[in-house]
GROMACS .gro file of C-alpha atoms in nm:
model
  199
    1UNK     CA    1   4.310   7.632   8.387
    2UNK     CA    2   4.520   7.868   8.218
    3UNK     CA    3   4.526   7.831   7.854
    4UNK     CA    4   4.579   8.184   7.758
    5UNK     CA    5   4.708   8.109   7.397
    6UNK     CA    6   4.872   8.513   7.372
    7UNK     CA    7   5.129   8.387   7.584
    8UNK     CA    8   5.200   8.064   7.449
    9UNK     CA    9   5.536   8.146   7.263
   10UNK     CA   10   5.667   8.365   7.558
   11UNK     CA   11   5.893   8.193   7.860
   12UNK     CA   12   5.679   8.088   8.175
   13UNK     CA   13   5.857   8.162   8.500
   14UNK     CA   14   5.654   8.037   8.766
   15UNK     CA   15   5.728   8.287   9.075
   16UNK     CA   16   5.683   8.080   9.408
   17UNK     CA   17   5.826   7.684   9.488
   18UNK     CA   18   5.695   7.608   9.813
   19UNK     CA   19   5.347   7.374   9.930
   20UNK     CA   20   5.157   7.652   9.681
   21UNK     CA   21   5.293   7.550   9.392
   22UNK     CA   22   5.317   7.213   9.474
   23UNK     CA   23   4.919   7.178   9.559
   24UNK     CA   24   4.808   7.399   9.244
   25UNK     CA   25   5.061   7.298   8.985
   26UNK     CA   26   4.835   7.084   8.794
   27UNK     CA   27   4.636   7.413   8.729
   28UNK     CA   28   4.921   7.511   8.473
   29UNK     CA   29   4.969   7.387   8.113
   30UNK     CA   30   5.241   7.530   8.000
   31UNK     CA   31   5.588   7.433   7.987
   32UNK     CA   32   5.783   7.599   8.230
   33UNK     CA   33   6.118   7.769   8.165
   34UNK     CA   34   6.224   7.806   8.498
   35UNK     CA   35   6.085   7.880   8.861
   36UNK     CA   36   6.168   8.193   9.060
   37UNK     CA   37   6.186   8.227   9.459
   38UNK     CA   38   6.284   8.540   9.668
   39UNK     CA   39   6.450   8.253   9.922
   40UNK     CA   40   6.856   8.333   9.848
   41UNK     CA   41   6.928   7.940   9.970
   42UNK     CA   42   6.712   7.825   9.683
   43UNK     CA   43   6.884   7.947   9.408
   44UNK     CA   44   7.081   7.720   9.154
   45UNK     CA   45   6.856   7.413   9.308
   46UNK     CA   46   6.617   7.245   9.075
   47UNK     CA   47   6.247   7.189   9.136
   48UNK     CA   48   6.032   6.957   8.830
   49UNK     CA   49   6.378   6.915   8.644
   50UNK     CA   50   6.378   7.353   8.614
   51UNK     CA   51   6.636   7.574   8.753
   52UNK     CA   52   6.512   7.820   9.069
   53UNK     CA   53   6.632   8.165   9.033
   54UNK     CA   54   6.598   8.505   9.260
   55UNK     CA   55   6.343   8.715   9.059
   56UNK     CA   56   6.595   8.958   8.949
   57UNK     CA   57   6.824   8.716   8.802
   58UNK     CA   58   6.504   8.643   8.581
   59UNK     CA   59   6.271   8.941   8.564
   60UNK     CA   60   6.510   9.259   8.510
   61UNK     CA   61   6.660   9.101   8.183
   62UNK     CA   62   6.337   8.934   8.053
   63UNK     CA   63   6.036   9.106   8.121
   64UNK     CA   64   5.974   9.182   7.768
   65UNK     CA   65   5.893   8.857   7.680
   66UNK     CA   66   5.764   8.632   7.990
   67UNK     CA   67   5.495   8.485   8.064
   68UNK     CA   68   5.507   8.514   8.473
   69UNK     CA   69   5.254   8.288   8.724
   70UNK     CA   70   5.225   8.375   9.077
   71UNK     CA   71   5.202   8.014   9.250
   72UNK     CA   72   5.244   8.207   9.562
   73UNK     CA   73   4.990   8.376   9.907
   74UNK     CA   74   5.236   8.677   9.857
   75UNK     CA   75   4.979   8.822   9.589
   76UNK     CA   76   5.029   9.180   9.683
   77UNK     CA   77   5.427   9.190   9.751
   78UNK     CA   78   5.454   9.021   9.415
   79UNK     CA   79   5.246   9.250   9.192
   80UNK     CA   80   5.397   9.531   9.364
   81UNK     CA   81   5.781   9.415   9.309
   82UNK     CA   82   5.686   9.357   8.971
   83UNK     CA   83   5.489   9.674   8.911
   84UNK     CA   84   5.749   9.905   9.045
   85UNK     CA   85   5.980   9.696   8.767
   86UNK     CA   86   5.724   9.791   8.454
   87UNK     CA   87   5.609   9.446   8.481
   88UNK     CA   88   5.210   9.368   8.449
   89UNK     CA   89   5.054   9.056   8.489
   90UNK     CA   90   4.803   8.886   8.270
   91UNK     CA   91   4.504   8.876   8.484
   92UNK     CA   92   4.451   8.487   8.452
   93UNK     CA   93   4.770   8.443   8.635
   94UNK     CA   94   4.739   8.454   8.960
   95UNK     CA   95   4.557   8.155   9.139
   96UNK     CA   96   4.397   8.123   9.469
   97UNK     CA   97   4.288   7.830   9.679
   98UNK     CA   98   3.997   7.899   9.956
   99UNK     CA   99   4.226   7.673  10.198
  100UNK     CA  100   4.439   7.872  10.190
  101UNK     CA  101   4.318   8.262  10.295
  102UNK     CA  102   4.110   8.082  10.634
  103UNK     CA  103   3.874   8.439  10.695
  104UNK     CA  104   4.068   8.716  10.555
  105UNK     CA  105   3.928   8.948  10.321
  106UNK     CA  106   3.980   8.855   9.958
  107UNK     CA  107   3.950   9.138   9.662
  108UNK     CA  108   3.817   8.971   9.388
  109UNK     CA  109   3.958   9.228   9.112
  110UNK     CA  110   3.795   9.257   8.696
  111UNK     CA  111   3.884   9.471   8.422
  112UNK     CA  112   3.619   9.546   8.220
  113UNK     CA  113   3.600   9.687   7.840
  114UNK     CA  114   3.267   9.599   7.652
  115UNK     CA  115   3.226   9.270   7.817
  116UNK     CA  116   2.837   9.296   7.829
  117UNK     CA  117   2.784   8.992   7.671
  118UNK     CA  118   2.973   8.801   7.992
  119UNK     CA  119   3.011   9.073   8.278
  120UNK     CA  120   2.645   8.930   8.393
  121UNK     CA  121   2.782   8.581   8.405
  122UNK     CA  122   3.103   8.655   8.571
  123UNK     CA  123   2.952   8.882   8.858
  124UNK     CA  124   2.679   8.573   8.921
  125UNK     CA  125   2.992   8.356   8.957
  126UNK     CA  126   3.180   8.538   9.216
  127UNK     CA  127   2.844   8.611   9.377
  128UNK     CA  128   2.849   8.231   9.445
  129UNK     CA  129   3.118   8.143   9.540
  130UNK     CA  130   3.123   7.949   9.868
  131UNK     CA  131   3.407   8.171  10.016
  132UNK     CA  132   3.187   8.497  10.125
  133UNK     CA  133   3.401   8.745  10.287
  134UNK     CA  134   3.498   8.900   9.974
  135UNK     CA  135   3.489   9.248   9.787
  136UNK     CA  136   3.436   9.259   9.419
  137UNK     CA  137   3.625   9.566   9.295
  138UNK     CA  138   3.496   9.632   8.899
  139UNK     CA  139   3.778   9.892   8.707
  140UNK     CA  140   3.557   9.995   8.374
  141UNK     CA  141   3.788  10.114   8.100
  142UNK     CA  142   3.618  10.328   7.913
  143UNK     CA  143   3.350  10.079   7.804
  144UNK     CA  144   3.094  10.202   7.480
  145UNK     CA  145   2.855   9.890   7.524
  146UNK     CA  146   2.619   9.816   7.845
  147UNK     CA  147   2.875   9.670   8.075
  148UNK     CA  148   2.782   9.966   8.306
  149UNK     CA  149   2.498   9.954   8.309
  150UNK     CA  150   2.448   9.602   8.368
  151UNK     CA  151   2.698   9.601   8.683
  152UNK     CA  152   2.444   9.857   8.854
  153UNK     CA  153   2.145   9.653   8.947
  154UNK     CA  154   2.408   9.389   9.116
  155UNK     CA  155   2.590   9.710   9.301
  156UNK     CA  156   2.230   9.871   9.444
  157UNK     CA  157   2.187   9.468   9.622
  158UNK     CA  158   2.515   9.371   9.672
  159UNK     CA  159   2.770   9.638   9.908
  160UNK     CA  160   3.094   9.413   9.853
  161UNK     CA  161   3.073   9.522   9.471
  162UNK     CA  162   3.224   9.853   9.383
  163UNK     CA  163   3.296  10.008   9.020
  164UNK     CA  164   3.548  10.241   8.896
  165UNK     CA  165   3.517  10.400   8.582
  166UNK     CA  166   3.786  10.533   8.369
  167UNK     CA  167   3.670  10.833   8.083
  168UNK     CA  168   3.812  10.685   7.795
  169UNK     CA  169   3.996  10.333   7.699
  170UNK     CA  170   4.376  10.287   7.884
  171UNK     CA  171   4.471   9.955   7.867
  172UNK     CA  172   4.431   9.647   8.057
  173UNK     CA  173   4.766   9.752   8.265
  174UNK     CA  174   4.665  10.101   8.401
  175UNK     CA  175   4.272   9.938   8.466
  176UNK     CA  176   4.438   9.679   8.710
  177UNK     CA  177   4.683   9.964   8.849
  178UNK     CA  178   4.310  10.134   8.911
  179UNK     CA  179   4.205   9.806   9.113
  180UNK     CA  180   4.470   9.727   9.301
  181UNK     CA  181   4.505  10.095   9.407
  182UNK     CA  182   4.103  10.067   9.570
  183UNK     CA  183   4.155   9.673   9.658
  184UNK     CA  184   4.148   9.663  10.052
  185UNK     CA  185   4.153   9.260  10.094
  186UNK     CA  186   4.489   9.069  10.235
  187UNK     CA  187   4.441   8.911   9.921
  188UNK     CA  188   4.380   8.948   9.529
  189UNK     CA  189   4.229   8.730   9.324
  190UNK     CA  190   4.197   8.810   8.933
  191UNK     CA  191   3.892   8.764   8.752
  192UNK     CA  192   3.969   8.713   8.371
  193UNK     CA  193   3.782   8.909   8.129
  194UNK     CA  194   3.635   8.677   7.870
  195UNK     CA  195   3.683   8.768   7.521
  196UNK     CA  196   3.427   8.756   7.219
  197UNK     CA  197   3.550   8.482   6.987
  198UNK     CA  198   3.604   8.556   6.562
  199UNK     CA  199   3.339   8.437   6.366
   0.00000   0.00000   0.00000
């Protein structure tokens, strides 16, 4: 589910109308502002009650404050459009359904930044999942904790798990530029990075 509560107050376009969205709709809980589809004939139509726009009708004037979900098997056309546009994803945003990518090669793409308390349980979960023919591309941003060095027992066994290491701390944005730039599947899926909670 996404339940990212940083995004909560910011407007959720939902990027894709087609049998996607309609099978994996139930996976979002927030109230949608409006949908977006590159199809010209779509726009001005409704879809749930919500408006369908092109993207740049949306996007160019809002991109400081949306919250945008892929519902879409375009992954790397999307993030690309939107990259070249300033505009970075969340990772939790973009869903994937194993009916849907039959035997192509899925990246399976996580930031990392002193996750050592979860990186173990995260790489154990994409390990088994059901869906094999997958690469598990690892961008470390500058972690100070043992996320490293936890990661390297799993890549010595495992040849579909690769890490890239930045020096120092860059952002969540520029680590998932990193893994996108070294992701060689037809599709991406993003791995959220869990976050210690406050005491």
């Amino acid at each position: 589910m996404i339940t990212n509560q940083e995004y909560r107050a910011k407007k959720v376009i939902v990027w894709g109308t087609g049998a996607y969205y309609q099978k994996y709709k139930g996976q979002v809980e927030h109230q949608l502002a409006y949908f977006a589809d590159s199809n010209a004939a779509k726009t001005g139509t409704e879809l749930d009650g919500k408006l369908i726009y092109l993207p740049e009708q949306l996007l160019e004037e809002n991109k400081d404050e949306i919250f945008v979900c892929v519902m879409s098997m375009y992954y790397k056309e999307i993030y690309q459009w939107l990259e070249e546009r300033g505009i970075y994803l969340p990772q939790t945003l973009l869903l994937m359904g194993g009916a849907c990518v039959a035997d192509k090669l899925v990246s399976v793409l996580m930031t990392i930044y002193n996750n050592q308390d979860y990186i173990v349980e995260a790489l154990e979960s994409v390990l088994d999942m059901d869906y094999k023919r997958l690469e598990f591309i690892l961008v470390d941003d500058g972690s100070t904790d043992r996320s490293i060095e936890l990661v390297a027992p799993y890549m010595a066994k495992d040849s579909r798990i690769r890490l890239y290491c930045h020096e120092k701390n860059m952002g969540v944005p520029r680590a998932t530029k990193t893994g996108i730039q070294h992701c060689q599947g037809e599709y991406i899926l993003f791995c959220c990075r869990r976050r210690r909670k406050s005491p």
